Amino acid sequence: MALKDELGTITCVLDGAAPAYLNDSTEVRGLHGRADAVVVPESAEEVAAVLAWCYEHDVAIVARGGGTGYAGGAVPDGGVVIALERLNRIRSFDPLLWRINVEAGVTTGDVRRLAREHGLMFPPDPGGAEQSQIGGNIATNAGGPHAFKYGVTGKWVTGLEAAVPPGELIAVGGPTRKDVAGYDLRSLLIGSEGTLGVVTAAWLRLVPAPEAAHPIAAFYDGIAAGVRAIHRIYGSGLEVAALEYLDGGTLDAAGASFPVGMPEGAGFLVIAEADGSAAEAARLRDETVAVLRADALSVSAPSTPEEVAELWRWRDGVTFAVTAQLGAKLSEDLAVPLDRLEEAIEGTLEIGRRHGLPACSWGHAGDGNVHSTFLLAADDPDELGRASRAADDLLAMALDLGGTVSGEHGLGLVRSGWLARQWGERAASLHAEIKRVFDPKGLMNPGKKTAV
Ligand SMILES: Cc1cc2nc3c(=O)[nH]c(=O)nc-3n(C[C@H](O)[C@H](O)[C@H](O)COP(=O)(O)OP(=O)(O)OC[C@H]3O[C@@H](n4cnc5c(N)ncnc54)[C@H](O)[C@@H]3O)c2cc1C
């Protein structure tokens, strides 16, 4: 029997080539996948059965969430794509116990909304939340602006259900908030980018939503003044929830639609957010405004919920505004120690100049997380080639600065092999050995997140 027919006895197999399931957000880098079949299982048991069939027949398995990834992790090179979108049930929700158990295909946006409707918050807020899935967030250990105070996705996962080779469901952790009984397999699966198992469901922790949240936007004339302001926030001990930045090139692309207008000469923007009880958030906002004001061209703090939402909507749209400049872009997501932030932002521009590419960056300044970006014309192979070489220079710069080649998006395909340079040989070989323990045949998302 043909592969598709055999899989069809286990689960739903999509007809045709299903091109929508073969790319992710790296399509602009020329990454297009191919698959022998795309399946859309309806239950965790079906996922495990597909995995078992693939493992028995030496067929590669690529888990796919919302396809918003920026590392090519969900781009298959043959084999079977397991799309998780139909695993979209809320298995249980206990608002009074601040916890929820969801299947992997529930979108990030839906979890955040459901929590909100009950006075709670699921803090991870990656930008593609309406499309990305909880399983994909867990597989990449995604962050977002508010990771500065609240941490990345993994911090909010108390338990996982996953299908692992050769085709069994395991549960590690659960609704219990503390668990130190074994090796931390849950944390190993978190951020493993589908290379160890397929996440089918997760127990998530929630927190009471802060009563108030006040963003503050401060413009500066350039990188040096802006980074000084970020350091002052740290030094003053103000625990803001988010601490973001946009450099001058990014403002050139997105600044025209900034909700309250940009001051003349603006070359850098810092956005901080103060949250907590109404009184605490107001106090923190006032102190943050005072700290950001030194050297600033202007400081504004939206006051109504509509204005606050407008500011964050604008921030979410920055990536699209930058893409729209020339039609395409190539972004990396380095993270560096905070004392090297200015060098990473300046270095991005210098690497762009060296390769003849317009460059800019923005990102989660408080976490030293820099989205270094080159602007490209769509479908220009020469520019794409230069941008790929420039991207390698960015990764090398991150390591020179004592940072990491990925603060958020993962190694996937595009950064595979860089880990040995970042960690050294022995640590990288332990990474490879862990992979072999879970996946002795090397069929789980092959070619992704490889250490060497
Ligand atoms: C506009 C935009 C803004 C973004 N902003 C952020 C941001 O602020 N922070 C951030 O961290 N990222 C951000 N991203 C990147 C992306 O949203 C995250 O990496 C996200 O977590 C990917 O989720 P996904 O469901 O789309 O996964 P996919 O892209 O489908 O897959 C990503 C990886 O996870 C694996 N995977 C997916 N589902 C599962 C599963 N159930 N089990 C095992 N493995 C699985 C895939 O094999 C692949 O390796 C952004 C992307 C876009 C397009």
Short mmCIF file of C-alpha atoms and ligand atoms in Angstrom, two decimals:
data_model
loop_
_atom_site.label_atom_id
_atom_site.label_comp_id
_atom_site.label_asym_id
_atom_site.label_seq_id
_atom_site.Cartn_x
_atom_site.Cartn_y
_atom_site.Cartn_z
CA MET A 1 0.00 0.00 0.00
CA ALA A 2 1.24 3.55 -0.73
CA LEU A 3 2.37 5.73 2.19
CA LYS A 4 -0.65 8.04 2.02
CA ASP A 5 -3.08 5.11 1.89
CA GLU A 6 -1.46 3.46 4.90
CA LEU A 7 -1.51 6.70 6.91
CA GLY A 8 -5.12 7.16 5.82
CA THR A 9 -6.04 4.10 7.87
CA ILE A 10 -4.71 5.90 10.98
CA THR A 11 -5.72 9.54 10.54
CA CYS A 12 -6.79 12.25 8.10
CA VAL A 13 -4.30 12.78 5.24
CA LEU A 14 -4.54 15.96 3.18
CA ASP A 15 -5.01 15.63 -0.56
CA GLY A 16 -2.41 17.00 -2.95
CA ALA A 17 0.84 18.80 -2.16
CA ALA A 18 -0.69 20.99 0.63
CA PRO A 19 1.79 23.87 -0.05
CA ALA A 20 0.50 25.87 2.93
CA TYR A 21 2.11 23.27 5.20
CA LEU A 22 5.57 23.34 3.66
CA ASN A 23 6.83 26.82 4.65
CA ASP A 24 7.13 29.06 7.66
CA SER A 25 8.17 32.69 8.12
CA THR A 26 11.57 31.91 6.57
CA GLU A 27 9.99 31.59 3.12
CA VAL A 28 11.64 34.91 2.23
CA ARG A 29 15.04 33.24 2.73
CA GLY A 30 14.11 30.87 -0.06
CA LEU A 31 13.18 27.97 2.23
CA HIS A 32 10.45 25.87 0.64
CA GLY A 33 9.84 22.39 1.91
CA ARG A 34 8.58 19.18 0.40
CA ALA A 35 6.70 16.36 2.08
CA ASP A 36 5.51 12.89 1.20
CA ALA A 37 2.29 13.49 3.15
CA VAL A 38 0.64 16.00 5.45
CA VAL A 39 -1.57 14.57 8.17
CA VAL A 40 -3.98 16.42 10.47
CA PRO A 41 -4.67 14.10 13.41
CA GLU A 42 -7.64 14.70 15.70
CA SER A 43 -6.24 13.23 18.90
CA ALA A 44 -3.01 12.63 20.77
CA GLU A 45 -3.49 8.91 20.18
CA GLU A 46 -3.58 9.48 16.42
CA VAL A 47 -0.36 11.52 16.65
CA ALA A 48 1.32 8.65 18.51
CA ALA A 49 0.00 6.13 15.95
CA VAL A 50 1.33 8.20 13.01
CA LEU A 51 4.68 8.50 14.76
CA ALA A 52 4.73 4.74 15.36
CA TRP A 53 4.00 4.04 11.70
CA CYS A 54 6.70 6.46 10.54
CA TYR A 55 9.23 5.07 12.99
CA GLU A 56 8.58 1.53 11.86
CA HIS A 57 8.93 2.52 8.19
CA ASP A 58 11.95 4.86 8.60
CA VAL A 59 10.01 7.93 7.53
CA ALA A 60 10.89 11.41 8.86
CA ILE A 61 8.37 13.27 11.06
CA VAL A 62 8.00 17.06 11.11
CA ALA A 63 5.64 18.59 13.69
CA ARG A 64 3.89 21.73 12.53
CA GLY A 65 2.13 24.36 14.61
CA GLY A 66 1.02 27.69 13.19
CA GLY A 67 3.98 27.96 10.80
CA THR A 68 5.06 31.36 12.17
CA GLY A 69 8.55 30.19 13.09
CA TYR A 70 11.55 32.24 11.97
CA ALA A 71 14.07 29.39 11.90
CA GLY A 72 12.73 27.01 9.26
CA GLY A 73 11.95 24.47 11.99
CA ALA A 74 8.64 23.44 10.46
CA VAL A 75 9.97 23.29 6.88
CA PRO A 76 10.13 19.60 5.90
CA ASP A 77 12.65 17.95 3.62
CA GLY A 78 10.50 14.93 2.77
CA GLY A 79 8.68 12.68 5.23
CA VAL A 80 5.39 13.25 7.00
CA VAL A 81 4.23 16.62 8.32
CA ILE A 82 2.04 16.26 11.42
CA ALA A 83 -0.08 19.43 11.58
CA LEU A 84 -1.49 19.95 15.07
CA GLU A 85 -4.32 22.40 14.30
CA ARG A 86 -7.12 19.93 15.01
CA LEU A 87 -5.79 19.21 18.48
CA ASN A 88 -7.53 22.37 19.60
CA ARG A 89 -9.48 21.37 22.69
CA ILE A 90 -9.30 22.94 26.12
CA ARG A 91 -9.10 19.81 28.26
CA SER A 92 -9.71 21.63 31.53
CA PHE A 93 -9.69 25.18 32.84
CA ASP A 94 -9.64 25.98 36.55
CA PRO A 95 -9.52 29.76 36.84
CA LEU A 96 -9.67 29.62 40.62
CA LEU A 97 -6.56 27.44 40.62
CA TRP A 98 -4.82 29.59 37.95
CA ARG A 99 -4.26 26.71 35.54
CA ILE A 100 -5.36 25.39 32.19
CA ASN A 101 -4.77 22.15 30.29
CA VAL A 102 -4.82 22.69 26.53
CA GLU A 103 -4.08 20.65 23.46
CA ALA A 104 -1.07 21.65 21.40
CA GLY A 105 -3.02 23.17 18.51
CA VAL A 106 -4.83 25.85 20.55
CA THR A 107 -3.55 29.25 19.44
CA THR A 108 -1.56 31.46 21.79
CA GLY A 109 -4.13 34.22 21.26
CA ASP A 110 -7.01 31.96 22.36
CA VAL A 111 -5.24 30.96 25.58
CA ARG A 112 -4.45 34.59 26.37
CA ARG A 113 -8.05 35.68 25.67
CA LEU A 114 -9.60 32.90 27.74
CA ALA A 115 -7.33 33.72 30.67
CA ARG A 116 -8.19 37.45 30.33
CA GLU A 117 -11.93 36.78 30.35
CA HIS A 118 -11.46 35.25 33.80
CA GLY A 119 -9.23 37.98 35.24
CA LEU A 120 -6.07 35.97 34.60
CA MET A 121 -3.05 36.30 32.33
CA PHE A 122 -0.99 33.85 30.31
CA PRO A 123 2.08 36.08 30.07
CA PRO A 124 4.00 34.74 27.01
CA ASP A 125 3.19 37.14 24.17
CA PRO A 126 5.07 36.26 20.96
CA GLY A 127 4.12 38.58 18.11
CA GLY A 128 2.42 36.00 15.87
CA ALA A 129 -0.03 35.01 18.65
CA GLU A 130 -3.16 34.77 16.49
CA GLN A 131 -1.52 32.13 14.32
CA SER A 132 1.10 30.48 16.52
CA GLN A 133 0.06 27.51 18.63
CA ILE A 134 0.84 26.60 22.22
CA GLY A 135 2.68 23.49 20.93
CA GLY A 136 4.84 25.68 18.68
CA ASN A 137 5.47 28.16 21.50
CA ILE A 138 6.60 25.30 23.73
CA ALA A 139 8.70 23.73 20.99
CA THR A 140 10.54 27.05 20.49
CA ASN A 141 10.28 28.25 24.09
CA ALA A 142 8.97 31.49 22.64
CA GLY A 143 9.25 34.85 24.35
CA GLY A 144 7.86 38.28 23.63
CA PRO A 145 7.98 41.81 25.03
CA HIS A 146 6.70 40.87 28.47
CA ALA A 147 9.22 38.05 28.91
CA PHE A 148 11.39 40.72 30.54
CA LYS A 149 9.36 40.52 33.74
CA TYR A 150 7.40 37.30 33.27
CA GLY A 151 9.84 34.96 31.51
CA VAL A 152 9.50 32.85 28.37
CA THR A 153 6.92 30.13 27.62
CA GLY A 154 8.74 27.34 29.46
CA LYS A 155 8.36 29.13 32.77
CA TRP A 156 4.58 28.73 32.46
CA VAL A 157 4.50 25.01 31.59
CA THR A 158 4.02 22.64 34.52
CA GLY A 159 3.31 19.52 32.49
CA LEU A 160 3.53 18.12 29.00
CA GLU A 161 1.98 15.26 27.08
CA ALA A 162 4.05 14.26 24.08
CA ALA A 163 4.32 11.50 21.51
CA VAL A 164 7.88 10.19 21.45
CA PRO A 165 9.66 7.50 19.41
CA PRO A 166 8.96 4.75 18.72
CA GLY A 167 5.35 5.92 19.00
CA GLU A 168 4.19 6.28 22.59
CA LEU A 169 2.49 9.01 24.59
CA ILE A 170 4.32 10.17 27.71
CA ALA A 171 3.23 12.63 30.41
CA VAL A 172 5.92 14.59 32.25
CA GLY A 173 4.61 16.89 34.95
CA GLY A 174 0.96 17.90 35.20
CA PRO A 175 -1.08 20.34 37.25
CA THR A 176 1.42 20.09 40.13
CA ARG A 177 3.28 23.37 40.40
CA LYS A 178 6.48 21.92 41.86
CA ASP A 179 8.10 18.68 40.78
CA VAL A 180 11.75 17.77 41.20
CA ALA A 181 11.32 14.01 41.15
CA GLY A 182 13.29 13.10 38.05
CA TYR A 183 15.60 14.49 35.41
CA ASP A 184 13.76 17.46 33.95
CA LEU A 185 12.39 15.83 30.78
CA ARG A 186 9.75 18.53 30.55
CA SER A 187 12.43 21.18 30.17
CA LEU A 188 14.26 19.02 27.63
CA LEU A 189 11.13 18.86 25.48
CA ILE A 190 10.56 22.61 25.87
CA GLY A 191 12.54 24.34 23.13
CA SER A 192 13.41 21.06 21.40
CA GLU A 193 11.80 22.21 18.11
CA GLY A 194 10.12 18.90 17.34
CA THR A 195 13.43 17.01 17.35
CA LEU A 196 12.68 14.87 20.43
CA GLY A 197 8.91 14.39 20.35
CA VAL A 198 5.60 15.90 19.30
CA VAL A 199 3.88 17.90 22.06
CA THR A 200 0.20 16.98 22.13
CA ALA A 201 -1.01 18.86 25.23
CA ALA A 202 0.26 21.05 28.04
CA TRP A 203 -0.61 22.12 31.55
CA LEU A 204 -0.06 25.88 31.79
CA ARG A 205 0.23 28.15 34.80
CA LEU A 206 -1.66 31.43 34.79
CA VAL A 207 -1.42 34.50 37.04
CA PRO A 208 -3.97 37.10 38.08
CA ALA A 209 -3.90 39.81 35.42
CA PRO A 210 -2.33 43.04 36.62
CA GLU A 211 -4.98 45.63 37.41
CA ALA A 212 -3.24 48.29 35.35
CA ALA A 213 -0.52 48.46 32.69
CA HIS A 214 0.99 51.76 31.54
CA PRO A 215 3.41 51.83 28.63
CA ILE A 216 5.84 54.73 28.31
CA ALA A 217 7.53 55.71 25.04
CA ALA A 218 10.73 57.76 25.08
CA PHE A 219 12.53 58.99 21.96
CA TYR A 220 16.27 59.73 21.82
CA ASP A 221 18.53 61.16 19.16
CA GLY A 222 20.51 57.96 18.70
CA ILE A 223 21.74 54.59 19.92
CA ALA A 224 24.10 55.81 22.64
CA ALA A 225 21.49 57.93 24.45
CA GLY A 226 18.83 55.22 24.06
CA VAL A 227 21.00 52.43 25.45
CA ARG A 228 22.06 54.67 28.34
CA ALA A 229 18.35 55.06 29.18
CA ILE A 230 17.89 51.27 29.16
CA HIS A 231 20.83 50.90 31.55
CA ARG A 232 19.38 53.59 33.80
CA ILE A 233 16.13 51.62 34.09
CA TYR A 234 18.14 48.61 35.26
CA GLY A 235 20.30 50.67 37.57
CA SER A 236 17.31 52.36 39.19
CA GLY A 237 15.85 48.98 40.18
CA LEU A 238 12.50 49.64 38.50
CA GLU A 239 10.93 46.29 37.65
CA VAL A 240 9.09 47.18 34.46
CA ALA A 241 7.17 44.43 32.65
CA ALA A 242 8.59 45.17 29.19
CA LEU A 243 11.64 47.07 27.97
CA GLU A 244 11.76 47.35 24.19
CA TYR A 245 13.78 49.37 21.67
CA LEU A 246 13.64 50.40 18.02
CA ASP A 247 16.66 51.91 16.28
CA GLY A 248 16.68 54.75 13.75
CA GLY A 249 16.33 52.56 10.64
CA THR A 250 13.33 50.85 12.18
CA LEU A 251 11.79 54.23 12.98
CA ASP A 252 12.37 55.28 9.36
CA ALA A 253 10.18 52.33 8.36
CA ALA A 254 7.54 52.39 11.08
CA GLY A 255 7.76 55.77 12.80
CA ALA A 256 5.35 57.64 10.54
CA SER A 257 2.43 55.72 12.02
CA PHE A 258 3.57 56.08 15.66
CA PRO A 259 0.28 56.88 17.46
CA VAL A 260 1.22 60.30 18.87
CA GLY A 261 3.81 61.36 16.29
CA MET A 262 7.62 61.31 16.48
CA PRO A 263 9.71 64.29 17.60
CA GLU A 264 12.13 65.91 15.13
CA GLY A 265 15.53 64.18 15.06
CA ALA A 266 14.34 60.93 16.64
CA GLY A 267 16.87 58.12 16.13
CA PHE A 268 15.95 55.63 18.85
CA LEU A 269 12.83 54.67 20.78
CA VAL A 270 12.55 52.95 24.15
CA ILE A 271 9.19 51.50 25.22
CA ALA A 272 8.79 50.41 28.83
CA GLU A 273 5.65 49.19 30.54
CA ALA A 274 4.76 49.59 34.21
CA ASP A 275 2.16 47.16 35.56
CA GLY A 276 0.67 45.98 38.84
CA SER A 277 -2.17 47.19 41.06
CA ALA A 278 -3.56 50.57 39.97
CA ALA A 279 -1.54 52.43 42.61
CA GLU A 280 1.65 50.43 42.06
CA ALA A 281 1.49 50.74 38.26
CA ALA A 282 0.93 54.51 38.48
CA ARG A 283 3.88 54.93 40.87
CA LEU A 284 6.12 52.76 38.68
CA ARG A 285 5.02 54.69 35.57
CA ASP A 286 5.89 58.04 37.15
CA GLU A 287 9.29 56.83 38.32
CA THR A 288 10.02 55.27 34.92
CA VAL A 289 9.06 58.49 33.13
CA ALA A 290 11.46 60.39 35.42
CA VAL A 291 14.30 57.95 34.67
CA LEU A 292 13.69 57.91 30.91
CA ARG A 293 13.36 61.69 30.67
CA ALA A 294 17.10 62.45 31.00
CA ASP A 295 18.51 62.97 27.44
CA ALA A 296 15.10 62.21 25.86
CA LEU A 297 13.67 64.22 22.95
CA SER A 298 10.17 63.39 24.17
CA VAL A 299 8.42 61.06 26.60
CA SER A 300 4.77 60.07 26.34
CA ALA A 301 2.58 57.73 28.38
CA PRO A 302 -0.78 56.78 26.85
CA SER A 303 -3.47 56.85 29.50
CA THR A 304 -6.66 55.21 28.18
CA PRO A 305 -6.95 51.44 27.47
CA GLU A 306 -7.57 52.32 23.79
CA GLU A 307 -4.35 54.35 23.58
CA VAL A 308 -2.39 51.60 25.32
CA ALA A 309 -3.77 48.98 22.91
CA GLU A 310 -2.93 51.26 19.97
CA LEU A 311 0.69 51.59 21.07
CA TRP A 312 1.18 47.81 21.37
CA ARG A 313 -0.65 47.23 18.06
CA TRP A 314 1.79 49.63 16.45
CA ARG A 315 4.72 47.78 18.09
CA ASP A 316 3.35 44.44 16.79
CA GLY A 317 3.20 45.89 13.27
CA VAL A 318 6.85 46.99 13.20
CA THR A 319 8.05 43.79 11.56
CA PHE A 320 5.52 44.24 8.72
CA ALA A 321 6.41 47.92 8.25
CA VAL A 322 10.09 46.98 7.92
CA THR A 323 9.27 44.20 5.43
CA ALA A 324 7.20 46.64 3.38
CA GLN A 325 10.20 48.95 2.81
CA LEU A 326 11.74 46.91 -0.03
CA GLY A 327 9.43 43.91 -0.16
CA ALA A 328 11.38 41.46 1.99
CA LYS A 329 13.76 41.19 4.94
CA LEU A 330 16.09 38.75 6.63
CA SER A 331 16.14 38.87 10.43
CA GLU A 332 18.25 37.17 13.07
CA ASP A 333 17.43 37.18 16.77
CA LEU A 334 20.68 37.44 18.66
CA ALA A 335 20.76 37.92 22.39
CA VAL A 336 23.76 39.49 24.09
CA PRO A 337 24.67 40.43 27.65
CA LEU A 338 23.14 43.80 28.47
CA ASP A 339 26.51 45.56 28.66
CA ARG A 340 27.14 44.60 25.01
CA LEU A 341 23.76 45.78 23.68
CA GLU A 342 25.05 48.97 22.10
CA GLU A 343 27.80 47.06 20.28
CA ALA A 344 25.24 44.56 18.92
CA ILE A 345 23.00 47.35 17.62
CA GLU A 346 25.93 49.27 16.09
CA GLY A 347 27.48 46.04 14.81
CA THR A 348 24.29 45.16 12.93
CA LEU A 349 24.53 48.42 10.97
CA GLU A 350 28.25 47.90 10.30
CA ILE A 351 27.67 44.36 8.97
CA GLY A 352 24.89 45.68 6.73
CA ARG A 353 27.26 48.36 5.34
CA ARG A 354 29.96 45.73 4.70
CA HIS A 355 27.56 43.65 2.63
CA GLY A 356 25.87 46.62 0.91
CA LEU A 357 22.52 46.01 2.63
CA PRO A 358 20.29 48.51 4.45
CA ALA A 359 20.10 47.31 8.05
CA CYS A 360 18.16 48.07 11.20
CA SER A 361 17.25 46.41 14.46
CA TRP A 362 14.66 46.42 17.19
CA GLY A 363 13.82 44.06 19.97
CA HIS A 364 13.50 43.17 23.59
CA ALA A 365 16.20 45.46 24.97
CA GLY A 366 15.76 44.41 28.58
CA ASP A 367 16.65 40.84 27.60
CA GLY A 368 19.49 41.95 25.29
CA ASN A 369 17.48 40.40 22.44
CA VAL A 370 18.23 42.11 19.14
CA HIS A 371 16.24 41.46 15.95
CA SER A 372 19.03 42.37 13.53
CA THR A 373 17.50 42.85 10.11
CA PHE A 374 18.58 43.42 6.50
CA LEU A 375 16.10 44.92 4.05
CA LEU A 376 15.89 43.10 0.72
CA ALA A 377 14.07 43.33 -2.55
CA ALA A 378 11.74 40.36 -2.95
CA ASP A 379 13.08 37.67 -5.31
CA ASP A 380 16.60 39.05 -5.76
CA PRO A 381 18.93 36.03 -5.47
CA ASP A 382 22.07 38.20 -5.36
CA GLU A 383 20.79 40.20 -2.39
CA LEU A 384 19.58 37.06 -0.67
CA GLY A 385 23.05 35.52 -1.05
CA ARG A 386 24.71 38.61 0.45
CA ALA A 387 22.13 38.69 3.25
CA SER A 388 22.83 35.04 4.11
CA ARG A 389 26.55 35.78 4.39
CA ALA A 390 25.77 38.88 6.43
CA ALA A 391 23.56 36.75 8.70
CA ASP A 392 26.54 34.47 9.40
CA ASP A 393 28.53 37.57 10.38
CA LEU A 394 25.73 38.53 12.77
CA LEU A 395 25.82 35.12 14.45
CA ALA A 396 29.61 35.32 14.76
CA MET A 397 29.25 38.79 16.28
CA ALA A 398 26.75 37.48 18.84
CA LEU A 399 29.28 34.87 19.95
CA ASP A 400 32.13 37.43 20.04
CA LEU A 401 29.98 39.56 22.34
CA GLY A 402 29.44 36.60 24.67
CA GLY A 403 25.84 36.11 23.56
CA THR A 404 23.73 33.50 21.79
CA VAL A 405 22.84 32.96 18.13
CA SER A 406 19.16 32.77 19.10
CA GLY A 407 17.33 34.43 21.95
CA GLU A 408 13.84 33.41 20.79
CA HIS A 409 13.39 31.72 17.45
CA GLY A 410 15.58 28.66 17.88
CA LEU A 411 18.20 26.98 15.72
CA GLY A 412 15.77 25.33 13.30
CA LEU A 413 17.34 24.83 9.91
CA VAL A 414 18.87 28.26 9.43
CA ARG A 415 21.09 28.23 12.52
CA SER A 416 21.70 24.49 12.71
CA GLY A 417 25.30 23.64 13.48
CA TRP A 418 26.11 26.88 15.30
CA LEU A 419 25.73 25.36 18.73
CA ALA A 420 29.19 23.75 18.77
CA ARG A 421 30.71 27.18 18.14
CA GLN A 422 28.63 28.68 20.93
CA TRP A 423 28.98 25.94 23.52
CA GLY A 424 32.17 24.09 22.65
CA GLU A 425 32.57 20.48 21.59
CA ARG A 426 31.82 18.52 24.76
CA ALA A 427 28.58 20.36 25.52
CA ALA A 428 27.52 20.06 21.87
CA SER A 429 28.23 16.33 21.91
CA LEU A 430 26.05 15.92 25.03
CA HIS A 431 23.31 17.72 23.09
CA ALA A 432 23.70 15.23 20.23
CA GLU A 433 23.68 12.27 22.65
CA ILE A 434 20.41 13.43 24.23
CA LYS A 435 18.90 13.55 20.75
CA ARG A 436 19.99 9.93 20.16
CA VAL A 437 18.41 8.77 23.43
CA PHE A 438 15.01 10.14 22.42
CA ASP A 439 15.30 9.47 18.70
CA PRO A 440 17.81 6.70 17.92
CA LYS A 441 16.84 6.58 14.23
CA GLY A 442 17.18 10.37 13.78
CA LEU A 443 13.72 10.68 12.24
CA MET A 444 12.32 13.50 14.38
CA ASN A 445 12.60 16.72 12.36
CA PRO A 446 15.94 15.75 10.81
CA GLY A 447 18.46 18.48 10.07
CA LYS A 448 16.97 20.85 12.65
CA LYS A 449 18.58 22.03 15.87
CA THR A 450 21.69 20.01 15.14
CA ALA A 451 24.59 20.76 17.45
CA VAL A 452 27.41 20.44 14.93
C1 LIG B 1 4.81 38.43 13.21
C2 LIG B 1 5.62 37.47 14.04
C3 LIG B 1 6.06 37.88 15.28
C4 LIG B 1 6.80 37.00 16.08
N1 LIG B 1 7.18 37.41 17.31
C5 LIG B 1 7.83 36.54 18.13
C6 LIG B 1 8.20 36.93 19.46
O1 LIG B 1 7.93 38.05 19.89
N2 LIG B 1 8.85 36.02 20.21
C7 LIG B 1 9.16 34.77 19.74
O2 LIG B 1 9.75 33.97 20.49
N3 LIG B 1 8.83 34.39 18.50
C8 LIG B 1 8.18 35.24 17.69
N4 LIG B 1 7.84 34.85 16.42
C9 LIG B 1 8.23 33.50 15.95
C10 LIG B 1 7.15 32.42 16.17
O3 LIG B 1 5.89 33.02 16.35
C11 LIG B 1 7.46 31.55 17.37
O4 LIG B 1 8.65 30.84 17.14
C12 LIG B 1 6.32 30.55 17.67
O5 LIG B 1 6.52 29.99 18.94
C13 LIG B 1 6.18 29.46 16.64
O6 LIG B 1 4.93 28.80 16.87
P1 LIG B 1 4.19 28.05 15.67
O7 LIG B 1 3.01 27.37 16.28
O8 LIG B 1 3.92 28.97 14.56
O9 LIG B 1 5.29 26.97 15.30
P2 LIG B 1 5.83 26.50 13.87
O10 LIG B 1 6.42 27.64 13.13
O11 LIG B 1 4.80 25.69 13.18
O12 LIG B 1 7.00 25.51 14.34
C14 LIG B 1 8.13 26.00 15.01
C15 LIG B 1 8.97 24.81 15.50
O13 LIG B 1 8.26 24.11 16.51
C16 LIG B 1 8.03 22.75 16.11
N5 LIG B 1 6.67 22.42 16.57
C17 LIG B 1 5.52 23.06 16.29
N6 LIG B 1 4.49 22.50 16.96
C18 LIG B 1 5.02 21.46 17.67
C19 LIG B 1 4.47 20.48 18.54
N7 LIG B 1 3.18 20.44 18.85
N8 LIG B 1 5.33 19.56 19.08
C20 LIG B 1 6.65 19.57 18.80
N9 LIG B 1 7.20 20.47 17.97
C21 LIG B 1 6.40 21.40 17.41
C22 LIG B 1 8.20 22.72 14.61
O14 LIG B 1 8.63 21.45 14.16
C23 LIG B 1 9.27 23.78 14.43
O15 LIG B 1 10.54 23.23 14.69
C24 LIG B 1 7.12 35.71 15.59
C25 LIG B 1 6.68 35.31 14.33
C26 LIG B 1 5.94 36.18 13.55
C27 LIG B 1 5.48 35.73 12.20
#
